[in-house]
Coordinates of C-alpha atoms in Angstrom, one line a residue:
M34 CA -23.6 9.0 52.7
R35 CA -27.3 8.9 52.6
V36 CA -28.6 5.4 52.3
Y37 CA -32.1 4.1 51.9
L38 CA -32.8 0.8 53.7
P39 CA -35.6 -1.5 53.0
A40 CA -37.7 -2.6 56.2
T41 CA -40.9 -3.4 57.7
I42 CA -43.1 -2.5 60.6
G43 CA -41.3 -5.4 62.6
T44 CA -38.0 -3.8 61.6
L45 CA -38.9 -0.4 63.2
R46 CA -40.2 -2.3 66.3
R47 CA -36.8 -4.0 66.8
L48 CA -35.0 -0.4 66.0
V49 CA -36.9 1.4 68.6
E50 CA -36.3 -1.7 71.2
D51 CA -32.6 -1.9 70.3
G52 CA -31.6 1.3 69.3
R53 CA -30.1 0.0 66.0
F54 CA -30.8 -2.7 63.3
A55 CA -28.7 -4.5 60.7
P56 CA -30.3 -4.3 57.2
L57 CA -30.8 -7.9 55.6
G58 CA -27.6 -8.7 54.0
G59 CA -26.3 -5.2 54.4
T60 CA -28.3 -4.1 51.4
G61 CA -29.3 -0.7 50.9
F62 CA -29.8 1.8 48.0
A63 CA -28.2 5.3 47.4
L64 CA -27.3 7.8 44.8
T65 CA -24.3 5.8 43.4
P66 CA -22.2 6.8 40.3
A67 CA -23.9 4.1 38.5
L68 CA -27.5 5.6 39.3
R69 CA -26.6 9.0 38.2
E70 CA -25.1 7.5 34.7
S71 CA -28.4 5.7 34.2
Y72 CA -30.4 8.9 34.1
T73 CA -30.1 11.3 31.3
S74 CA -31.2 14.1 33.7
G75 CA -32.3 14.9 37.2
D76 CA -30.9 16.6 40.2
T77 CA -29.6 15.1 43.4
E78 CA -32.8 15.3 45.1
E79 CA -34.8 13.5 42.0
L80 CA -32.0 10.7 42.0
E81 CA -32.1 10.2 45.8
Y82 CA -35.9 9.7 45.3
A83 CA -35.3 7.1 42.9
A84 CA -33.2 5.4 45.3
L85 CA -35.5 5.5 48.0
L86 CA -38.2 4.0 45.5
D87 CA -35.9 1.1 44.8
A88 CA -35.7 0.7 48.7
A89 CA -39.6 0.6 49.0
R90 CA -39.7 -1.9 46.3
A91 CA -37.3 -4.0 48.1
S92 CA -39.5 -3.5 51.2
L93 CA -42.2 -5.6 49.4
R94 CA -40.1 -8.6 49.4
L95 CA -39.4 -8.2 52.9
I96 CA -43.2 -8.0 53.3
A97 CA -43.6 -11.1 51.3
A98 CA -41.4 -13.1 53.6
E99 CA -43.2 -12.3 56.6
Q100 CA -46.4 -13.0 54.7
D101 CA -45.1 -16.5 54.0
D102 CA -44.5 -16.8 57.5
G103 CA -48.1 -16.3 58.5
G104 CA -47.5 -12.5 59.0
D105 CA -48.1 -10.9 62.5
E106 CA -51.2 -8.9 63.3
K107 CA -49.2 -6.0 65.2
N108 CA -47.1 -5.6 62.2
P109 CA -49.2 -4.5 59.4
P110 CA -48.1 -5.0 56.0
R111 CA -46.6 -1.5 55.0
R112 CA -43.5 -0.6 52.8
V113 CA -40.9 0.9 55.2
V114 CA -37.7 2.7 54.0
I115 CA -35.2 3.9 56.6
S116 CA -32.8 6.9 55.6
A117 CA -29.8 6.9 57.3
D118 CA -26.4 8.4 57.1
V119 CA -23.4 6.1 57.1
E120 CA -19.8 6.7 56.8
Q121 CA -19.1 3.5 54.5
A122 CA -21.4 2.2 51.6
T123 CA -19.8 0.0 49.0
P124 CA -21.6 0.2 45.5
R125 CA -23.1 -3.0 44.0
P126 CA -23.5 -2.1 40.2
D127 CA -23.4 -5.8 39.8
L128 CA -26.8 -6.2 41.5
D129 CA -28.4 -2.9 40.4
A130 CA -27.2 0.9 39.8
A131 CA -28.7 2.0 43.2
V132 CA -27.6 -1.1 45.5
V133 CA -24.9 -0.6 48.0
R134 CA -23.8 -2.8 50.9
I135 CA -23.3 -1.3 54.4
S136 CA -21.3 -3.1 57.0
G137 CA -22.5 -3.5 60.5
P138 CA -25.6 -2.2 62.1
V139 CA -27.4 1.1 61.8
E140 CA -27.6 3.2 65.0
L141 CA -30.7 5.3 65.6
A142 CA -28.5 8.2 65.9
Q143 CA -27.5 7.8 62.0
I144 CA -31.2 7.7 60.9
A145 CA -32.4 10.9 59.4
A146 CA -36.0 9.9 58.6
V147 CA -38.2 6.9 58.2
H148 CA -40.7 6.6 55.3
V149 CA -43.8 4.3 55.9
D150 CA -47.2 3.6 54.2
T151 CA -50.4 4.8 55.3
A152 CA -53.2 2.4 56.2
E153 CA -54.6 3.2 52.9
A154 CA -52.1 1.3 51.1
E155 CA -52.2 -1.9 52.9
A156 CA -54.4 -3.8 50.4
A157 CA -52.2 -2.6 47.6
V158 CA -49.2 -3.7 49.3
V159 CA -50.3 -6.9 50.1
A160 CA -51.3 -7.5 46.4
A161 CA -47.8 -6.2 45.2
A162 CA -45.9 -8.4 47.8
A163 CA -47.7 -11.6 46.6
V164 CA -46.6 -11.0 42.9
I165 CA -43.3 -9.1 43.4
D166 CA -41.2 -12.1 41.8
A167 CA -43.7 -12.3 38.9
A168 CA -43.1 -8.7 38.2
D169 CA -39.4 -9.2 38.1
L170 CA -39.9 -11.9 35.5
G171 CA -42.1 -9.6 33.3
D172 CA -45.6 -10.3 34.1
D173 CA -47.5 -7.5 33.0
D174 CA -50.4 -8.0 35.6
A175 CA -48.0 -8.3 38.4
E176 CA -46.3 -5.2 37.5
F177 CA -49.5 -3.3 37.4
A178 CA -50.2 -4.7 41.0
L179 CA -46.7 -3.2 41.9
G180 CA -47.7 0.0 40.1
E181 CA -51.1 0.1 42.4
A182 CA -48.8 0.0 45.6
E183 CA -46.2 2.5 44.3
D184 CA -49.2 4.9 43.6
H185 CA -49.3 5.5 47.3
E186 CA -46.7 8.0 48.7
L187 CA -44.8 7.1 51.8
A188 CA -45.6 9.2 54.9
W189 CA -42.4 11.0 56.5
Y190 CA -41.5 10.6 60.0
A191 CA -38.6 11.9 62.4
P192 CA -36.7 9.2 64.3
Q193 CA -38.4 10.5 67.4
E194 CA -41.7 10.1 66.2
L195 CA -41.4 6.3 65.9
P196 CA -42.5 5.2 69.3
F197 CA -45.8 7.1 68.7
L198 CA -46.1 5.8 65.3
L199 CA -45.8 2.2 66.5
E200 CA -48.2 2.8 69.4
L201 CA -50.7 4.0 67.1
L202 CA -50.6 1.1 64.7

């Protein structure tokens, strides 16, 4: 099953160093039966993209936590989503339609692609990360800030490109 795992630039650095990573709480996003039922139309590609966008929003939470810890200059605030193929993913419709739980770490060999914000998105990502909780509680201004970040498309990278991407940051 293809899963979309929220991450950060720091996560990517650890992935390249260790050859694997464990998503926080084993949480990922995927095209689940509940997600398919929640849409009146859309093909598989469109619904997988919706799951990827959910993971990108979850990445904002990870960035917010890093910012609360003071941030790290070598890890710019950019949304990161790791697309991986895993054998076992358990749907968690109690959390949301696309949420899944995976057990154990994800190996570099399981990664199909990595999606990362470009430098132009950083200011919008920082603003969105600062208000992610308020947006969840219905704050219209916070939701607007999230929309500003989500207007930026994530760039696509093959797993073998990660060392070069991280070197250029």
